[in-house]
Amino acid sequence: MTESEKTTLLTVKHEIDSDSEANDPNYQLVTDRRTLRTRYLAVKNLIFDERDDLSSIDSAKFKSIVNDLESLHQFVLKPREQIADAEALLDITNTLLTSVKATNGDGITISDFVDSLVRDFAKQSSRPDGRTLIDWKKIGIEYSDASRSSRGCRTMIGPMDTQMKQRKARRKRARLVENEQPAEVDDTDIKKKTNTDINMAAMFDILRKHRIVRLEQLVLNRNSFAQTVENIFALSFLVKDGRADIKLDEKGIHLV
């Protein structure tokens, strides 16, 4: 491939890439964002160049720059443009602050304020004494641009004609589980305890009379298994209370 053919191919490729970028919406968005940041940079440079005229009363530079920032702010969508917008506002704020600090330390005096009112808002008077009248309606119209939101009276429950909402009475929720009742005391348990006490007393009387009794003779009832269990139960209480003791003799017989 000759050098001329290579050059032609590169030119065609560049034209194709340019056409694809122009038709790409993402590329167009990036270009618009870059243009927006460039315009913000121009505004910041303008603030720096016109910093001496921004605080002047007769200068319209301040209002013009603020209007430019407001129009640019409508197109801010991404963080980088938000940073540029914030930096521009910070620059104009610092410029005005520096200008105010450089002026008279006492600030605007009462005489300067009154002179400004007479100069800008005085109206012709038909009074015989020739006293100057102030057009307060014009002052209100001028100030309305700076304070458009009206401030109302704040109360605890809002406007006076607003009635407090009645709270709905709370209703008890139905329980999802069945009602539980305390367990009934079985009379048989009481009788069992009473029988145990009787068995303990009878068994203790036998031990006290005979002193030593073989275990199987004391508790075993060959005709009633239940009675045998109750006797063993009663004997266990006697042993627990220390009123009886179970031992083994030389022949391996259990004695109580």
Coordinates of N, CA and C in Angstrom, one line a residue:
M1 N 0.9 -1.2 0.0 CA 0.0 0.0 0.0 C 0.9 1.2 0.0
T2 N 0.6 2.1 -0.9 CA 1.4 3.4 -1.1 C 1.1 4.4 0.0
E3 N 1.9 5.4 0.2 CA 1.7 6.5 1.2 C 0.4 7.2 0.9
S4 N 0.1 7.5 -0.4 CA -1.1 8.2 -0.7 C -2.4 7.4 -0.3
E5 N -2.3 6.1 -0.5 CA -3.5 5.2 -0.2 C -3.7 5.2 1.4
K6 N -2.5 5.2 2.1 CA -2.6 5.2 3.6 C -3.2 6.5 4.0
T7 N -2.8 7.6 3.4 CA -3.3 9.0 3.8 C -4.8 9.1 3.5
T8 N -5.2 8.5 2.4 CA -6.7 8.5 2.0 C -7.5 7.7 3.0
L9 N -7.0 6.5 3.4 CA -7.7 5.7 4.4 C -7.8 6.4 5.7
L10 N -6.8 7.0 6.2 CA -6.8 7.8 7.5 C -7.8 8.9 7.4
T11 N -7.9 9.6 6.3 CA -8.8 10.7 6.1 C -10.3 10.2 6.2
V12 N -10.5 9.1 5.5 CA -11.9 8.5 5.5 C -12.3 8.1 6.9
K13 N -11.3 7.4 7.6 CA -11.6 6.9 8.9 C -11.9 8.1 9.9
H14 N -11.1 9.2 9.7 CA -11.4 10.4 10.6 C -12.8 11.0 10.3
E15 N -13.1 11.0 9.0 CA -14.5 11.5 8.7 C -15.6 10.7 9.3
I16 N -15.4 9.3 9.2 CA -16.4 8.4 9.7 C -16.5 8.6 11.2
D17 N -15.4 8.7 11.9 CA -15.4 8.9 13.4 C -16.1 10.2 13.8
S18 N -15.8 11.2 13.0 CA -16.4 12.5 13.3 C -17.9 12.4 13.1
D19 N -18.4 11.8 12.0 CA -19.8 11.6 11.8 C -20.5 10.8 13.0
S20 N -19.8 9.8 13.4 CA -20.4 9.0 14.5 C -20.5 9.7 15.8
E21 N -19.4 10.5 16.1 CA -19.4 11.3 17.3 C -20.5 12.4 17.2
A22 N -20.7 13.0 16.1 CA -21.8 14.0 16.0 C -23.2 13.4 16.2
N23 N -23.3 12.2 15.8 CA -24.7 11.6 15.9 C -24.8 10.9 17.2
D24 N -23.8 10.8 18.0 CA -23.9 10.1 19.3 C -24.5 11.1 20.4
P25 N -25.6 10.8 21.0 CA -26.2 11.7 22.0 C -25.3 11.9 23.2
N26 N -24.5 10.9 23.6 CA -23.6 11.0 24.8 C -22.5 12.0 24.5
Y27 N -22.0 11.9 23.2 CA -21.0 12.9 22.8 C -21.5 14.3 22.8
Q28 N -22.7 14.5 22.3 CA -23.3 15.8 22.3 C -23.5 16.3 23.8
L29 N -23.9 15.4 24.7 CA -24.1 15.8 26.1 C -22.8 16.3 26.7
V30 N -21.7 15.5 26.4 CA -20.4 15.9 27.0 C -20.0 17.3 26.4
T31 N -20.2 17.5 25.1 CA -19.8 18.8 24.5 C -20.6 19.9 25.2
D32 N -21.9 19.7 25.4 CA -22.7 20.8 26.0 C -22.2 21.0 27.5
R33 N -21.9 20.0 28.2 CA -21.4 20.2 29.5 C -20.0 21.0 29.5
R34 N -19.2 20.7 28.5 CA -17.9 21.4 28.4 C -18.1 22.8 28.1
T35 N -19.1 23.1 27.2 CA -19.4 24.5 26.9 C -20.0 25.2 28.1
L36 N -20.8 24.5 28.9 CA -21.4 25.2 30.1 C -20.3 25.6 31.1
R37 N -19.3 24.7 31.3 CA -18.2 25.0 32.2 C -17.4 26.1 31.6
T38 N -17.2 26.2 30.3 CA -16.5 27.3 29.7 C -17.2 28.6 29.9
R39 N -18.5 28.6 29.9 CA -19.3 29.9 30.1 C -19.2 30.3 31.6
Y40 N -19.2 29.3 32.5 CA -19.0 29.6 33.9 C -17.6 30.3 34.1
L41 N -16.6 29.7 33.4 CA -15.2 30.3 33.6 C -15.2 31.7 33.1
A42 N -15.9 32.0 32.0 CA -16.0 33.4 31.5 C -16.6 34.3 32.5
V43 N -17.7 33.8 33.1 CA -18.4 34.6 34.2 C -17.4 34.9 35.3
K44 N -16.7 33.9 35.8 CA -15.7 34.1 36.9 C -14.7 35.1 36.5
N45 N -14.2 35.1 35.2 CA -13.2 36.1 34.8 C -13.8 37.4 34.8
L46 N -15.1 37.5 34.4 CA -15.8 38.8 34.3 C -15.9 39.4 35.8
I47 N -16.2 38.5 36.7 CA -16.3 39.0 38.1 C -15.0 39.5 38.6
F48 N -13.9 38.9 38.2 CA -12.6 39.3 38.6 C -12.3 40.7 37.9
D49 N -12.6 40.8 36.7 CA -12.2 42.0 35.9 C -13.1 43.2 36.4
E50 N -14.3 43.0 36.7 CA -15.3 44.1 37.1 C -15.4 44.2 38.6
R51 N -14.5 43.7 39.4 CA -14.7 43.6 40.9 C -14.8 45.0 41.5
D52 N -14.2 46.0 40.8 CA -14.2 47.4 41.3 C -15.6 48.1 41.1
D53 N -16.3 47.6 40.1 CA -17.6 48.3 39.7 C -18.8 47.5 40.3
L54 N -18.6 46.3 40.9 CA -19.7 45.5 41.3 C -20.5 46.2 42.5
S55 N -19.7 46.8 43.4 CA -20.3 47.4 44.6 C -20.8 48.8 44.4
S56 N -20.6 49.3 43.2 CA -21.0 50.7 42.9 C -22.5 50.8 42.8
I57 N -23.1 51.9 43.3 CA -24.6 52.0 43.3 C -25.1 52.2 41.9
D58 N -24.4 52.9 41.1 CA -24.9 53.2 39.8 C -24.6 52.2 38.7
S59 N -23.8 51.2 39.1 CA -23.3 50.1 38.2 C -24.4 49.0 38.0
A60 N -24.6 48.6 36.8 CA -25.5 47.5 36.5 C -24.8 46.2 36.3
K61 N -23.5 46.1 36.6 CA -22.7 44.9 36.4 C -23.2 43.8 37.3
F62 N -23.5 44.1 38.6 CA -23.9 43.1 39.5 C -25.2 42.4 39.0
K63 N -26.2 43.2 38.7 CA -27.4 42.5 38.2 C -27.2 41.7 37.0
S64 N -26.4 42.2 36.1 CA -26.1 41.5 34.8 C -25.5 40.2 35.1
I65 N -24.5 40.2 36.0 CA -23.8 38.9 36.3 C -24.7 37.9 37.0
V66 N -25.5 38.4 37.9 CA -26.4 37.5 38.6 C -27.4 36.9 37.6
N67 N -27.9 37.7 36.6 CA -28.8 37.2 35.6 C -28.1 36.1 34.8
D68 N -26.8 36.3 34.5 CA -26.1 35.3 33.7 C -26.0 34.0 34.5
L69 N -25.7 34.1 35.8 CA -25.6 32.9 36.6 C -26.9 32.2 36.7
E70 N -28.0 33.0 36.8 CA -29.3 32.3 36.9 C -29.6 31.6 35.6
S71 N -29.3 32.2 34.5 CA -29.6 31.5 33.2 C -28.7 30.2 33.0
L72 N -27.4 30.3 33.5 CA -26.6 29.1 33.4 C -27.0 28.0 34.3
H73 N -27.5 28.4 35.5 CA -27.9 27.4 36.5 C -29.1 26.5 36.0
Q74 N -29.8 27.0 35.0 CA -30.9 26.2 34.5 C -30.4 24.9 33.7
F75 N -29.2 24.9 33.3 CA -28.6 23.8 32.5 C -27.7 22.9 33.3
V76 N -27.6 23.2 34.6 CA -26.7 22.4 35.5 C -27.3 21.1 35.9
L77 N -26.7 20.0 35.5 CA -27.2 18.6 35.8 C -26.2 17.7 36.5
K78 N -24.9 17.9 36.3 CA -23.9 17.0 36.8 C -23.1 17.7 37.9
P79 N -22.4 16.9 38.7 CA -21.6 17.5 39.8 C -20.6 18.5 39.4
R80 N -19.9 18.2 38.3 CA -18.8 19.1 37.9 C -19.4 20.5 37.6
E81 N -20.5 20.6 36.9 CA -21.2 21.8 36.6 C -21.7 22.5 37.9
Q82 N -22.2 21.7 38.8 CA -22.6 22.2 40.1 C -21.5 22.9 40.9
I83 N -20.3 22.3 40.8 CA -19.1 22.8 41.4 C -18.8 24.2 40.8
A84 N -18.8 24.2 39.5 CA -18.5 25.5 38.8 C -19.6 26.6 39.1
D85 N -20.8 26.2 39.3 CA -21.9 27.1 39.7 C -21.6 27.7 41.1
A86 N -21.3 26.8 42.0 CA -21.0 27.2 43.4 C -19.7 28.1 43.5
E87 N -18.7 27.7 42.7 CA -17.5 28.6 42.7 C -17.8 30.0 42.2
A88 N -18.6 30.1 41.2 CA -19.0 31.4 40.7 C -19.7 32.2 41.7
L89 N -20.7 31.6 42.4 CA -21.4 32.4 43.5 C -20.4 32.7 44.6
L90 N -19.5 31.8 44.9 CA -18.5 32.1 46.0 C -17.6 33.3 45.5
D91 N -17.2 33.4 44.3 CA -16.3 34.5 43.8 C -17.1 35.8 43.9
I92 N -18.3 35.9 43.5 CA -19.0 37.1 43.5 C -19.3 37.6 45.0
T93 N -19.5 36.6 45.9 CA -19.7 36.9 47.3 C -18.5 37.4 47.9
N94 N -17.3 36.8 47.6 CA -16.1 37.2 48.2 C -15.7 38.6 47.7
T95 N -16.0 38.8 46.4 CA -15.7 40.2 45.8 C -16.5 41.3 46.5
L96 N -17.8 41.0 46.7 CA -18.6 42.0 47.4 C -18.2 42.2 48.8
L97 N -17.8 41.1 49.5 CA -17.3 41.2 50.9 C -16.1 42.0 51.0
T98 N -15.1 41.8 50.1 CA -13.9 42.6 50.1 C -14.2 44.0 49.8
S99 N -15.1 44.3 48.9 CA -15.4 45.7 48.6 C -16.1 46.4 49.8
V100 N -16.9 45.7 50.5 CA -17.6 46.3 51.7 C -16.6 46.6 52.8
K101 N -15.6 45.6 53.0 CA -14.6 45.8 54.0 C -13.7 47.0 53.6
A102 N -13.5 47.2 52.4 CA -12.6 48.3 51.9 C -13.2 49.7 52.1
T103 N -14.5 49.7 52.1 CA -15.2 51.0 52.3 C -15.2 51.5 53.7
N104 N -15.9 52.6 54.0 CA -15.9 53.2 55.3 C -16.3 52.2 56.4
G105 N -15.5 52.1 57.4 CA -15.7 51.2 58.5 C -17.1 51.4 59.2
D106 N -17.6 52.6 59.2 CA -18.9 52.9 59.8 C -20.1 52.4 59.0
G107 N -19.9 52.1 57.8 CA -20.9 51.6 56.9 C -21.8 52.8 56.5
I108 N -23.0 52.5 56.1 CA -24.0 53.5 55.6 C -24.6 54.2 56.8
T109 N -24.4 55.5 56.9 CA -25.0 56.3 58.0 C -26.5 56.6 57.7
I110 N -27.1 57.1 58.8 CA -28.5 57.5 58.6 C -28.7 58.6 57.6
S111 N -27.7 59.5 57.6 CA -27.8 60.7 56.7 C -27.7 60.1 55.2
D112 N -26.8 59.2 55.0 CA -26.7 58.6 53.6 C -28.0 57.9 53.2
F113 N -28.6 57.2 54.2 CA -29.8 56.5 53.9 C -31.0 57.4 53.5
V114 N -31.1 58.5 54.3 CA -32.1 59.5 54.1 C -31.9 60.2 52.7
D115 N -30.7 60.6 52.5 CA -30.3 61.2 51.2 C -30.7 60.3 50.0
S116 N -30.4 59.0 50.2 CA -30.8 58.1 49.1 C -32.3 58.0 48.9
L117 N -33.0 58.0 50.0 CA -34.5 57.9 49.9 C -35.0 59.2 49.2
V118 N -34.5 60.4 49.5 CA -35.0 61.6 48.9 C -34.6 61.7 47.5
R119 N -33.4 61.2 47.2 CA -32.9 61.3 45.8 C -33.7 60.3 44.9
D120 N -34.0 59.1 45.3 CA -34.6 58.1 44.4 C -36.2 58.0 44.6
F121 N -36.7 58.4 45.7 CA -38.2 58.2 45.9 C -38.9 59.4 46.3
A122 N -38.3 60.6 46.1 CA -39.1 61.9 46.4 C -40.1 62.1 45.3
K123 N -41.2 62.8 45.7 CA -42.2 63.1 44.7 C -42.6 64.6 45.0
Q124 N -43.1 65.2 44.0 CA -43.5 66.6 44.1 C -44.7 66.7 45.1
S125 N -44.6 67.8 45.9 CA -45.5 68.1 46.9 C -46.3 69.4 46.6
S126 N -47.6 69.3 46.9 CA -48.4 70.5 46.7 C -48.6 71.3 48.0
R127 N -47.9 70.8 49.1 CA -48.1 71.5 50.4 C -47.5 72.9 50.4
P128 N -48.1 73.8 51.1 CA -47.6 75.2 51.1 C -46.2 75.3 51.8
D129 N -45.9 74.4 52.7 CA -44.6 74.5 53.4 C -43.5 74.0 52.6
G130 N -43.8 73.4 51.4 CA -42.7 72.9 50.6 C -42.0 71.7 51.1
R131 N -42.5 71.0 52.0 CA -41.8 69.8 52.5 C -41.8 68.7 51.5
T132 N -40.7 67.9 51.5 CA -40.5 66.8 50.5 C -41.3 65.6 51.0
L133 N -42.0 65.0 50.1 CA -42.8 63.8 50.4 C -42.1 62.6 49.8
I134 N -42.2 61.5 50.5 CA -41.6 60.2 50.0 C -42.7 59.3 49.4
D135 N -42.4 58.8 48.2 CA -43.3 57.9 47.6 C -43.1 56.5 48.1
W136 N -43.9 56.2 49.2 CA -43.7 54.9 49.9 C -44.2 53.7 49.0
K137 N -45.2 54.0 48.2 CA -45.7 52.9 47.3 C -44.6 52.5 46.3
K138 N -43.8 53.4 45.8 CA -42.7 53.1 44.9 C -41.6 52.3 45.7
I139 N -41.4 52.7 46.9 CA -40.4 51.9 47.7 C -40.9 50.4 47.9
G140 N -42.2 50.3 48.2 CA -42.7 48.9 48.3 C -42.6 48.1 47.1
I141 N -42.8 48.8 45.9 CA -42.7 48.0 44.6 C -41.3 47.6 44.4
E142 N -40.3 48.5 44.7 CA -38.9 48.1 44.5 C -38.5 47.0 45.5
Y143 N -39.0 47.0 46.7 CA -38.6 46.0 47.7 C -39.3 44.7 47.4
S144 N -40.4 44.7 46.7 CA -41.1 43.4 46.5 C -40.3 42.4 45.7
D145 N -39.4 42.9 44.9 CA -38.5 41.9 44.1 C -37.6 41.1 45.1
A146 N -37.2 41.8 46.2 CA -36.3 41.1 47.1 C -37.0 40.2 48.1
S147 N -38.3 40.5 48.3 CA -39.1 39.8 49.3 C -40.5 39.5 48.7
R148 N -40.6 38.4 48.0 CA -41.9 38.1 47.4 C -42.7 37.2 48.3
S149 N -42.1 36.5 49.2 CA -42.9 35.6 50.1 C -43.5 36.3 51.2
S150 N -44.7 36.2 51.4 CA -45.4 36.8 52.5 C -45.3 36.0 53.8
R151 N -45.1 36.7 54.9 CA -45.0 36.0 56.2 C -46.3 36.1 57.0
G152 N -46.9 35.0 57.3 CA -48.1 34.9 58.0 C -47.9 34.8 59.5
C153 N -49.0 34.8 60.3 CA -48.9 34.6 61.7 C -48.8 33.1 62.0
R154 N -47.9 32.7 62.8 CA -47.7 31.3 63.2 C -48.4 31.1 64.5
T155 N -49.2 30.1 64.5 CA -49.9 29.7 65.7 C -49.7 28.2 65.9
M156 N -50.1 27.7 67.0 CA -49.9 26.3 67.3 C -50.8 25.4 66.5
I157 N -52.0 25.8 66.1 CA -52.9 25.0 65.4 C -53.2 25.5 64.0
G158 N -52.4 26.5 63.5 CA -52.7 27.0 62.2 C -53.6 28.2 62.2
P159 N -54.3 28.5 61.1 CA -55.2 29.6 61.1 C -56.3 29.4 62.1
M160 N -57.0 30.6 62.5 CA -57.9 30.5 63.6 C -59.2 29.8 63.2
D161 N -59.5 29.7 61.9 CA -60.7 29.0 61.5 C -60.5 27.6 61.2
T162 N -59.3 27.1 61.6 CA -59.1 25.6 61.4 C -59.4 24.9 62.7
Q163 N -60.2 23.9 62.5 CA -60.6 23.1 63.7 C -59.6 22.0 63.9
M164 N -59.4 21.7 65.1 CA -58.5 20.6 65.5 C -59.2 19.2 65.1
K165 N -58.4 18.4 64.5 CA -58.9 17.1 64.1 C -59.2 16.2 65.3
Q166 N -60.4 15.6 65.3 CA -60.7 14.8 66.4 C -60.1 13.4 66.2
R167 N -59.4 13.0 67.2 CA -58.7 11.7 67.2 C -59.7 10.6 67.3
K168 N -59.5 9.6 66.5 CA -60.4 8.4 66.6 C -60.1 7.6 67.8
A169 N -61.2 7.2 68.5 CA -61.0 6.4 69.7 C -60.3 5.0 69.3
R170 N -59.4 4.7 70.1 CA -58.6 3.4 69.8 C -59.5 2.2 70.2
R171 N -59.5 1.3 69.3 CA -60.3 0.1 69.4 C -59.4 -1.0 69.8
K172 N -59.8 -1.9 70.7 CA -59.0 -3.0 71.1 C -59.0 -4.0 69.9
R173 N -57.8 -4.5 69.6 CA -57.7 -5.4 68.6 C -58.1 -6.8 69.1
A174 N -58.7 -7.6 68.2 CA -59.1 -8.9 68.6 C -57.8 -9.8 68.7
R175 N -57.8 -10.5 69.8 CA -56.6 -11.4 70.0 C -56.7 -12.6 69.0
L176 N -55.5 -12.9 68.5 CA -55.4 -14.0 67.5 C -55.2 -15.4 68.2
V177 N -55.0 -15.4 69.5 CA -54.9 -16.6 70.2 C -56.1 -16.8 71.1
E178 N -56.3 -18.1 71.5 CA -57.4 -18.4 72.3 C -57.1 -17.9 73.8
N179 N -58.2 -17.5 74.4 CA -58.1 -17.1 75.8 C -57.6 -18.3 76.7
E180 N -56.6 -18.0 77.5 CA -56.1 -19.0 78.4 C -56.7 -18.8 79.8
Q181 N -56.9 -19.9 80.4 CA -57.5 -19.9 81.8 C -56.4 -20.6 82.7
P182 N -56.4 -20.1 83.9 CA -55.5 -20.8 84.9 C -55.9 -22.2 85.1
A183 N -54.9 -23.0 85.3 CA -55.1 -24.5 85.5 C -55.9 -24.7 86.8
E184 N -56.9 -25.5 86.7 CA -57.7 -25.8 87.9 C -56.9 -26.8 88.8
V185 N -57.1 -26.5 90.1 CA -56.4 -27.3 91.1 C -57.2 -28.6 91.3
D186 N -56.5 -29.7 91.1 CA -57.1 -31.0 91.2 C -57.2 -31.4 92.7
D187 N -58.4 -31.8 93.2 CA -58.5 -32.2 94.6 C -57.7 -33.5 94.9
T188 N -57.5 -34.3 93.9 CA -56.8 -35.5 94.1 C -55.4 -35.2 94.6
D189 N -54.7 -34.1 94.0 CA -53.4 -33.8 94.5 C -53.4 -33.5 96.0
I190 N -54.4 -32.8 96.5 CA -54.5 -32.5 97.9 C -54.6 -33.8 98.7
K191 N -55.5 -34.7 98.2 CA -55.6 -35.9 98.9 C -54.4 -36.8 98.9
K192 N -53.6 -36.7 97.7 CA -52.3 -37.4 97.7 C -51.4 -36.9 98.8
K193 N -51.3 -35.6 98.8 CA -50.4 -35.0 99.8 C -50.9 -35.4 101.2
T194 N -52.2 -35.4 101.5 CA -52.7 -35.8 102.8 C -52.4 -37.3 103.1
N195 N -52.5 -38.1 102.1 CA -52.2 -39.5 102.3 C -50.7 -39.7 102.5
T196 N -49.9 -38.9 101.8 CA -48.4 -39.0 102.1 C -48.1 -38.7 103.5
D197 N -48.7 -37.6 104.0 CA -48.5 -37.2 105.4 C -48.9 -38.3 106.4
I198 N -50.0 -38.9 106.1 CA -50.5 -40.0 106.9 C -49.5 -41.2 106.9
N199 N -49.1 -41.6 105.7 CA -48.1 -42.7 105.6 C -46.8 -42.4 106.3
M200 N -46.4 -41.1 106.2 CA -45.1 -40.7 106.9 C -45.3 -40.9 108.4
A201 N -46.4 -40.4 108.9 CA -46.6 -40.5 110.3 C -46.7 -41.9 110.8
A202 N -47.4 -42.8 110.0 CA -47.5 -44.2 110.4 C -46.2 -44.9 110.3
M203 N -45.4 -44.6 109.3 CA -44.1 -45.2 109.1 C -43.2 -44.8 110.2
F204 N -43.2 -43.5 110.6 CA -42.4 -43.0 111.7 C -42.7 -43.6 113.0
D205 N -44.0 -43.9 113.2 CA -44.4 -44.5 114.5 C -43.8 -46.0 114.5
I206 N -43.9 -46.7 113.4 CA -43.3 -48.0 113.3 C -41.8 -48.0 113.6
L207 N -41.1 -47.1 113.0 CA -39.7 -47.0 113.3 C -39.4 -46.6 114.7
R208 N -40.2 -45.7 115.3 CA -39.9 -45.3 116.6 C -40.2 -46.5 117.6
K209 N -41.1 -47.4 117.3 CA -41.5 -48.5 118.1 C -40.5 -49.6 118.0
H210 N -40.0 -49.9 116.8 CA -39.2 -51.1 116.5 C -37.7 -50.7 116.4
R211 N -37.4 -49.4 116.2 CA -36.1 -48.9 116.1 C -35.4 -49.4 114.7
I212 N -35.3 -50.6 114.5 CA -34.7 -51.1 113.2 C -35.7 -52.1 112.6
V213 N -35.9 -51.8 111.3 CA -36.9 -52.6 110.5 C -36.2 -52.9 109.1
R214 N -36.4 -54.1 108.6 CA -35.9 -54.4 107.3 C -36.7 -53.6 106.2
L215 N -36.0 -53.1 105.2 CA -36.6 -52.2 104.2 C -37.8 -52.8 103.5
E216 N -37.7 -54.1 103.1 CA -38.8 -54.7 102.3 C -40.0 -54.9 103.2
Q217 N -39.8 -55.1 104.5 CA -40.9 -55.3 105.4 C -41.6 -54.0 105.6
L218 N -40.9 -52.9 105.5 CA -41.5 -51.6 105.8 C -42.3 -51.0 104.6
V219 N -41.8 -51.2 103.4 CA -42.4 -50.6 102.3 C -43.1 -51.5 101.3
L220 N -42.8 -52.8 101.3 CA -43.3 -53.7 100.3 C -44.7 -54.2 100.7
N221 N -45.6 -54.1 99.7 CA -46.9 -54.6 99.8 C -47.1 -55.5 98.5
R222 N -47.1 -56.8 98.7 CA -47.1 -57.7 97.6 C -48.5 -57.7 96.9
N223 N -49.5 -57.2 97.5 CA -50.8 -57.2 96.9 C -51.1 -55.8 96.2
S224 N -50.3 -54.8 96.4 CA -50.6 -53.5 95.9 C -49.3 -52.8 95.5
F225 N -49.1 -52.7 94.2 CA -47.9 -52.0 93.7 C -48.0 -50.5 94.0
A226 N -49.2 -49.9 93.9 CA -49.3 -48.5 94.2 C -49.0 -48.2 95.6
Q227 N -49.4 -49.1 96.5 CA -49.2 -48.8 97.9 C -47.7 -48.9 98.2
T228 N -47.0 -49.8 97.5 CA -45.5 -49.9 97.7 C -44.8 -48.6 97.2
V229 N -45.3 -48.1 96.1 CA -44.7 -46.8 95.6 C -44.9 -45.7 96.6
E230 N -46.2 -45.6 97.2 CA -46.5 -44.6 98.1 C -45.6 -44.7 99.4
N231 N -45.4 -46.0 99.8 CA -44.5 -46.2 101.0 C -43.1 -45.7 100.7
I232 N -42.6 -46.1 99.5 CA -41.2 -45.7 99.2 C -41.2 -44.1 99.2
F233 N -42.2 -43.5 98.6 CA -42.3 -42.1 98.5 C -42.3 -41.4 100.0
A234 N -43.1 -42.0 100.8 CA -43.1 -41.5 102.2 C -41.8 -41.7 102.9
L235 N -41.1 -42.8 102.7 CA -39.8 -43.1 103.3 C -38.8 -42.1 102.8
S236 N -38.9 -41.8 101.6 CA -37.9 -40.8 101.0 C -37.9 -39.5 101.7
F237 N -39.2 -39.0 102.1 CA -39.3 -37.8 102.8 C -38.7 -37.9 104.2
L238 N -38.9 -39.1 104.9 CA -38.4 -39.3 106.2 C -36.8 -39.2 106.1
V239 N -36.2 -39.8 105.1 CA -34.8 -39.8 105.0 C -34.3 -38.4 104.7
K240 N -35.1 -37.7 103.9 CA -34.7 -36.3 103.5 C -34.7 -35.4 104.8
D241 N -35.7 -35.6 105.7 CA -35.9 -34.8 106.9 C -34.9 -35.3 108.0
G242 N -34.2 -36.4 107.8 CA -33.2 -36.8 108.8 C -33.8 -37.6 109.9
R243 N -35.1 -38.0 109.7 CA -35.7 -38.8 110.8 C -35.6 -40.3 110.5
A244 N -35.0 -40.7 109.4 CA -34.8 -42.1 109.1 C -33.5 -42.3 108.4
D245 N -32.9 -43.5 108.4 CA -31.6 -43.7 107.7 C -31.7 -45.2 107.2
I246 N -31.1 -45.4 106.0 CA -31.0 -46.7 105.4 C -29.6 -47.2 105.4
K247 N -29.3 -48.4 106.0 CA -28.0 -48.9 106.0 C -28.0 -50.4 105.6
L248 N -26.8 -50.9 105.4 CA -26.6 -52.3 105.0 C -25.9 -53.0 106.2
D249 N -26.5 -54.2 106.6 CA -25.8 -55.0 107.6 C -24.7 -55.8 107.1
E250 N -24.2 -56.7 107.9 CA -23.1 -57.6 107.4 C -23.5 -58.6 106.4
K251 N -24.8 -59.0 106.4 CA -25.3 -59.9 105.4 C -25.8 -59.2 104.1
G252 N -25.7 -57.9 104.0 CA -26.2 -57.2 102.8 C -27.6 -56.9 102.8
I253 N -28.3 -56.9 104.0 CA -29.7 -56.7 104.1 C -29.9 -55.2 104.4
H254 N -30.8 -54.5 103.7 CA -31.1 -53.1 103.9 C -32.0 -53.0 105.1
L255 N -31.5 -52.1 106.0 CA -32.2 -51.9 107.3 C -32.5 -50.4 107.4
V256 N -33.7 -50.1 108.0 CA -34.1 -48.7 108.1 C -34.1 -48.4 109.6

